[in-house]
Amino acid sequence: DAGITQSPRHKVTETGTPVTLRCHQTENHRYMYWYRQDPGHGLRLIHYSYGVKDTDKGEVSDGYSVSRSKTEDFLLTLESATSSQTSVYFCAAGVNYGYTFGSGTRLTVV
Amino acid sequence: KQEVTQIPAALSVPEGENLVLNCSFTDSAIYNLQWFRQDPGKGLTSLLLIQSSQREQTSGRLNASLDKSSGRSTLYIAASQPGDSATYLCAVGVQGGSEKLVFGKGMKLTVNP
């Protein structure tokens, strides 16, 4: 969907390195979310934001931090990547009756 | 804690069959329930949204029902086609002002020509 852009689409990184994933929306949504998707677990919420500089933890937030300095951008940072953070990361925006999802970032930590 | 379950995890059927996909959730205090479709390597596309006050929604060959009291939803796909092959996810909108969705693990559907 053109309303949500995630970058990069693919990334391979080494254990222990910092990684930042970017989500950009053009729809002016107040709420934005980061999910990870893993086989056998479905989509699990990492962090979400309910406004500029307002963020909260989801169910799998350990090892991740987020920032939202502008309405349109929501950044997810892995401070020190681990192999367990190999996953597909999805950004979403909107309210729960009208989410728009990005196409995902496939992150591999080696 | 809200939990959403989809069983089975995978289903393979011949073309033309009418299908029923099941979703169950543990807490009936939901805002809504949605069914999504996910194609390989892609993001999620919303198929149907049922508000907590509604019983069903229809779109083309798809019909979704919601029974809050029993914590169940079904997605009915009529006259399945190979193009329906995808992973189908159920998600509930949880109450509390956070606008969060809780997802099931999905069901991978394969429709064979």
mmCIF file of C-alpha atoms in Angstrom:
data_model
loop_
_atom_site.group_PDB
_atom_site.id
_atom_site.type_symbol
_atom_site.label_atom_id
_atom_site.label_comp_id
_atom_site.label_asym_id
_atom_site.label_seq_id
_atom_site.Cartn_x
_atom_site.Cartn_y
_atom_site.Cartn_z
ATOM 1 C CA ASP A 1 0.000 0.000 0.000
ATOM 2 C CA ALA A 2 1.414 3.354 -1.042
ATOM 3 C CA GLY A 3 0.367 4.909 2.303
ATOM 4 C CA ILE A 4 2.994 3.040 4.327
ATOM 5 C CA THR A 5 6.584 2.679 3.210
ATOM 6 C CA GLN A 6 9.095 0.576 5.081
ATOM 7 C CA SER A 7 12.834 0.729 4.575
ATOM 8 C CA PRO A 8 14.912 -1.197 4.021
ATOM 9 C CA ARG A 9 12.956 -4.093 2.543
ATOM 10 C CA HIS A 10 15.722 -6.553 3.287
ATOM 11 C CA LYS A 11 18.687 -6.393 5.613
ATOM 12 C CA VAL A 12 21.370 -8.759 6.805
ATOM 13 C CA THR A 13 23.320 -7.674 9.842
ATOM 14 C CA GLU A 14 25.762 -9.138 12.311
ATOM 15 C CA THR A 15 25.042 -10.026 15.903
ATOM 16 C CA GLY A 16 25.742 -7.128 18.227
ATOM 17 C CA THR A 17 25.320 -4.347 15.686
ATOM 18 C CA PRO A 18 22.638 -1.657 15.975
ATOM 19 C CA VAL A 19 19.887 -1.656 13.374
ATOM 20 C CA THR A 20 17.180 0.901 12.638
ATOM 21 C CA LEU A 21 14.100 0.185 10.583
ATOM 22 C CA ARG A 22 12.037 3.054 9.231
ATOM 23 C CA CYS A 23 8.328 3.365 8.669
ATOM 24 C CA HIS A 24 6.906 6.336 6.794
ATOM 25 C CA GLN A 25 3.201 7.080 6.381
ATOM 26 C CA THR A 26 1.451 9.596 4.168
ATOM 27 C CA GLU A 27 -1.993 9.229 5.774
ATOM 28 C CA ASN A 28 -1.536 11.402 8.863
ATOM 29 C CA HIS A 29 -2.578 8.639 11.264
ATOM 30 C CA ARG A 30 -2.112 9.303 14.947
ATOM 31 C CA TYR A 31 -1.489 5.648 15.770
ATOM 32 C CA MET A 32 1.423 3.622 14.387
ATOM 33 C CA TYR A 33 2.620 0.131 15.261
ATOM 34 C CA TRP A 34 5.536 -2.220 14.823
ATOM 35 C CA TYR A 35 4.834 -5.960 14.635
ATOM 36 C CA ARG A 36 7.106 -8.897 14.053
ATOM 37 C CA GLN A 37 5.979 -12.026 12.265
ATOM 38 C CA ASP A 38 7.555 -15.393 12.944
ATOM 39 C CA PRO A 39 6.539 -18.931 11.964
ATOM 40 C CA GLY A 40 4.385 -20.436 14.664
ATOM 41 C CA HIS A 41 3.779 -17.097 16.379
ATOM 42 C CA GLY A 42 1.824 -14.988 13.967
ATOM 43 C CA LEU A 43 2.086 -11.209 14.305
ATOM 44 C CA ARG A 44 3.145 -9.904 17.686
ATOM 45 C CA LEU A 45 3.130 -6.263 18.723
ATOM 46 C CA ILE A 46 6.541 -4.815 19.587
ATOM 47 C CA HIS A 47 5.779 -1.145 20.254
ATOM 48 C CA TYR A 48 3.180 1.344 19.247
ATOM 49 C CA SER A 49 2.797 5.100 19.172
ATOM 50 C CA TYR A 50 -0.278 7.183 19.883
ATOM 51 C CA GLY A 51 1.238 10.494 18.853
ATOM 52 C CA VAL A 52 4.470 12.379 18.364
ATOM 53 C CA LYS A 53 6.848 11.399 21.168
ATOM 54 C CA ASP A 54 4.157 9.169 22.714
ATOM 55 C CA THR A 55 5.005 5.483 22.612
ATOM 56 C CA ASP A 56 4.242 2.361 24.597
ATOM 57 C CA LYS A 57 5.376 -1.231 24.777
ATOM 58 C CA GLY A 58 3.722 -4.201 23.185
ATOM 59 C CA GLU A 59 4.011 -7.851 24.153
ATOM 60 C CA VAL A 60 7.540 -8.445 22.785
ATOM 61 C CA SER A 61 9.344 -5.160 23.396
ATOM 62 C CA ASP A 62 12.546 -6.444 25.047
ATOM 63 C CA GLY A 63 15.595 -5.535 22.956
ATOM 64 C CA TYR A 64 13.732 -2.925 20.913
ATOM 65 C CA SER A 65 13.243 0.809 21.187
ATOM 66 C CA VAL A 66 11.190 3.205 19.090
ATOM 67 C CA SER A 67 11.050 6.881 18.349
ATOM 68 C CA ARG A 68 8.506 9.139 16.745
ATOM 69 C CA SER A 69 9.658 12.703 16.204
ATOM 70 C CA LYS A 70 7.192 13.411 13.384
ATOM 71 C CA THR A 71 3.685 12.168 12.698
ATOM 72 C CA GLU A 72 4.775 10.489 9.493
ATOM 73 C CA ASP A 73 7.839 8.593 10.751
ATOM 74 C CA PHE A 74 8.105 5.753 13.256
ATOM 75 C CA LEU A 75 11.531 4.216 13.794
ATOM 76 C CA LEU A 76 12.304 0.826 15.308
ATOM 77 C CA THR A 77 15.803 0.301 16.695
ATOM 78 C CA LEU A 78 17.502 -2.888 17.713
ATOM 79 C CA GLU A 79 20.258 -1.584 19.958
ATOM 80 C CA SER A 80 22.345 -4.766 19.703
ATOM 81 C CA ALA A 81 20.897 -7.254 17.271
ATOM 82 C CA THR A 82 20.605 -10.909 18.267
ATOM 83 C CA SER A 83 19.791 -13.983 16.194
ATOM 84 C CA SER A 84 16.410 -14.234 17.931
ATOM 85 C CA GLN A 85 15.487 -10.935 16.287
ATOM 86 C CA THR A 86 15.690 -12.478 12.823
ATOM 87 C CA SER A 87 12.143 -11.932 11.610
ATOM 88 C CA VAL A 88 9.871 -10.074 9.258
ATOM 89 C CA TYR A 89 8.915 -6.700 10.660
ATOM 90 C CA PHE A 90 5.690 -4.981 9.714
ATOM 91 C CA CYS A 91 4.701 -1.415 10.330
ATOM 92 C CA ALA A 92 1.062 -0.413 10.455
ATOM 93 C CA ALA A 93 -0.866 2.794 10.952
ATOM 94 C CA GLY A 94 -4.427 3.705 11.744
ATOM 95 C CA VAL A 95 -7.131 2.716 14.156
ATOM 96 C CA ASN A 96 -8.143 -0.850 14.769
ATOM 97 C CA TYR A 97 -11.003 -0.730 12.310
ATOM 98 C CA GLY A 98 -8.784 0.546 9.541
ATOM 99 C CA TYR A 99 -5.161 -0.474 9.675
ATOM 100 C CA THR A 100 -2.857 0.022 6.718
ATOM 101 C CA PHE A 101 0.155 -2.262 6.655
ATOM 102 C CA GLY A 102 3.527 -1.782 5.064
ATOM 103 C CA SER A 103 5.076 -4.480 2.905
ATOM 104 C CA GLY A 104 7.499 -5.578 5.602
ATOM 105 C CA THR A 105 11.225 -5.657 6.273
ATOM 106 C CA ARG A 106 12.960 -9.013 6.279
ATOM 107 C CA LEU A 107 15.787 -8.810 8.808
ATOM 108 C CA THR A 108 18.387 -11.532 9.162
ATOM 109 C CA VAL A 109 20.867 -11.417 12.044
ATOM 110 C CA VAL A 110 23.900 -13.634 11.463
ATOM 111 C CA LYS B 1 -4.735 -11.456 28.168
ATOM 112 C CA GLN B 2 -6.556 -11.822 24.870
ATOM 113 C CA GLU B 3 -5.571 -14.861 22.833
ATOM 114 C CA VAL B 4 -6.703 -15.613 19.299
ATOM 115 C CA THR B 5 -6.594 -19.126 17.901
ATOM 116 C CA GLN B 6 -6.963 -20.366 14.347
ATOM 117 C CA ILE B 7 -7.271 -24.072 13.673
ATOM 118 C CA PRO B 8 -6.112 -25.752 11.503
ATOM 119 C CA ALA B 9 -2.816 -24.077 10.658
ATOM 120 C CA ALA B 10 -3.037 -25.203 7.042
ATOM 121 C CA LEU B 11 -5.672 -26.469 4.661
ATOM 122 C CA SER B 12 -5.438 -27.836 1.123
ATOM 123 C CA VAL B 13 -8.589 -28.229 -0.944
ATOM 124 C CA PRO B 14 -9.595 -28.747 -4.581
ATOM 125 C CA GLU B 15 -10.958 -25.826 -6.534
ATOM 126 C CA GLY B 16 -14.667 -25.165 -6.211
ATOM 127 C CA GLU B 17 -15.130 -26.209 -2.597
ATOM 128 C CA ASN B 18 -16.943 -24.016 -0.115
ATOM 129 C CA LEU B 19 -14.673 -23.350 2.850
ATOM 130 C CA VAL B 20 -15.111 -22.423 6.489
ATOM 131 C CA LEU B 21 -12.165 -20.914 8.366
ATOM 132 C CA ASN B 22 -12.437 -20.745 12.127
ATOM 133 C CA CYS B 23 -11.193 -18.213 14.657
ATOM 134 C CA SER B 24 -11.688 -18.207 18.422
ATOM 135 C CA PHE B 25 -10.789 -15.616 21.037
ATOM 136 C CA THR B 26 -10.654 -15.788 24.816
ATOM 137 C CA ASP B 27 -11.999 -12.388 25.902
ATOM 138 C CA SER B 28 -15.346 -11.243 24.568
ATOM 139 C CA ALA B 29 -14.569 -7.575 25.348
ATOM 140 C CA ILE B 30 -13.581 -6.650 21.803
ATOM 141 C CA TYR B 31 -14.202 -3.630 19.613
ATOM 142 C CA ASN B 32 -14.244 -5.576 16.401
ATOM 143 C CA LEU B 33 -12.881 -8.572 14.548
ATOM 144 C CA GLN B 34 -11.125 -8.538 11.215
ATOM 145 C CA TRP B 35 -10.066 -11.080 8.669
ATOM 146 C CA PHE B 36 -6.903 -10.374 6.716
ATOM 147 C CA ARG B 37 -5.267 -12.002 3.746
ATOM 148 C CA GLN B 38 -1.507 -12.256 3.343
ATOM 149 C CA ASP B 39 0.186 -13.341 0.151
ATOM 150 C CA PRO B 40 3.765 -14.693 0.315
ATOM 151 C CA GLY B 41 6.290 -11.924 0.856
ATOM 152 C CA LYS B 42 3.583 -9.297 1.114
ATOM 153 C CA GLY B 43 1.866 -7.263 3.770
ATOM 154 C CA LEU B 44 -1.640 -7.781 5.067
ATOM 155 C CA THR B 45 -4.817 -6.829 3.280
ATOM 156 C CA SER B 46 -8.040 -6.407 5.234
ATOM 157 C CA LEU B 47 -10.867 -8.544 3.854
ATOM 158 C CA LEU B 48 -13.739 -8.005 6.250
ATOM 159 C CA LEU B 49 -14.319 -6.064 9.422
ATOM 160 C CA ILE B 50 -17.113 -6.908 11.858
ATOM 161 C CA GLN B 51 -17.892 -4.417 14.597
ATOM 162 C CA SER B 52 -18.701 -5.866 18.016
ATOM 163 C CA SER B 53 -22.373 -4.955 17.589
ATOM 164 C CA GLN B 54 -22.654 -6.771 14.257
ATOM 165 C CA ARG B 55 -23.203 -10.441 13.516
ATOM 166 C CA GLU B 56 -21.816 -10.715 10.007
ATOM 167 C CA GLN B 57 -20.314 -8.985 7.002
ATOM 168 C CA THR B 58 -20.226 -9.989 3.364
ATOM 169 C CA SER B 59 -17.987 -9.071 0.454
ATOM 170 C CA GLY B 60 -18.367 -10.961 -2.789
ATOM 171 C CA ARG B 61 -17.673 -14.646 -2.157
ATOM 172 C CA LEU B 62 -16.636 -13.956 1.429
ATOM 173 C CA ASN B 63 -18.877 -13.943 4.458
ATOM 174 C CA ALA B 64 -17.658 -13.491 8.016
ATOM 175 C CA SER B 65 -19.721 -14.048 11.137
ATOM 176 C CA LEU B 66 -19.122 -13.093 14.737
ATOM 177 C CA ASP B 67 -20.479 -14.645 17.928
ATOM 178 C CA LYS B 68 -19.023 -12.593 20.759
ATOM 179 C CA SER B 69 -20.645 -14.568 23.529
ATOM 180 C CA SER B 70 -18.981 -17.781 22.433
ATOM 181 C CA GLY B 71 -15.753 -16.093 21.333
ATOM 182 C CA ARG B 72 -15.935 -17.353 17.760
ATOM 183 C CA SER B 73 -15.808 -16.103 14.208
ATOM 184 C CA THR B 74 -15.966 -17.914 10.915
ATOM 185 C CA LEU B 75 -14.892 -16.847 7.456
ATOM 186 C CA TYR B 76 -16.859 -18.548 4.712
ATOM 187 C CA ILE B 77 -15.344 -18.668 1.222
ATOM 188 C CA ALA B 78 -17.736 -19.758 -1.487
ATOM 189 C CA ALA B 79 -16.615 -21.622 -4.610
ATOM 190 C CA SER B 80 -12.912 -21.464 -3.817
ATOM 191 C CA GLN B 81 -10.436 -20.602 -6.578
ATOM 192 C CA PRO B 82 -6.659 -21.072 -6.905
ATOM 193 C CA GLY B 83 -6.327 -17.304 -6.514
ATOM 194 C CA ASP B 84 -7.697 -17.654 -2.988
ATOM 195 C CA SER B 85 -4.488 -19.432 -1.972
ATOM 196 C CA ALA B 86 -2.908 -17.318 0.756
ATOM 197 C CA THR B 87 -2.582 -17.115 4.507
ATOM 198 C CA TYR B 88 -5.691 -15.866 6.285
ATOM 199 C CA LEU B 89 -5.360 -14.138 9.619
ATOM 200 C CA CYS B 90 -7.974 -13.290 12.176
ATOM 201 C CA ALA B 91 -7.446 -10.319 14.508
ATOM 202 C CA VAL B 92 -9.487 -8.725 17.275
ATOM 203 C CA GLY B 93 -9.483 -5.075 18.236
ATOM 204 C CA VAL B 94 -8.991 -4.903 21.983
ATOM 205 C CA GLN B 95 -10.696 -2.400 24.221
ATOM 206 C CA GLY B 96 -8.739 0.150 26.232
ATOM 207 C CA GLY B 97 -8.078 3.025 23.860
ATOM 208 C CA SER B 98 -4.848 1.662 22.457
ATOM 209 C CA GLU B 99 -6.276 0.754 19.032
ATOM 210 C CA LYS B 100 -4.264 -2.465 19.170
ATOM 211 C CA LEU B 101 -5.012 -5.626 17.262
ATOM 212 C CA VAL B 102 -4.311 -9.119 18.577
ATOM 213 C CA PHE B 103 -3.687 -11.609 15.815
ATOM 214 C CA GLY B 104 -4.128 -15.318 15.434
ATOM 215 C CA LYS B 105 -1.261 -17.276 13.935
ATOM 216 C CA GLY B 106 -3.006 -17.595 10.611
ATOM 217 C CA MET B 107 -4.189 -20.401 8.396
ATOM 218 C CA LYS B 108 -2.383 -21.211 5.151
ATOM 219 C CA LEU B 109 -4.897 -22.085 2.452
ATOM 220 C CA THR B 110 -3.972 -23.848 -0.764
ATOM 221 C CA VAL B 111 -6.636 -24.249 -3.439
ATOM 222 C CA ASN B 112 -5.582 -26.777 -6.054
ATOM 223 C CA PRO B 113 -6.752 -26.435 -9.669
#
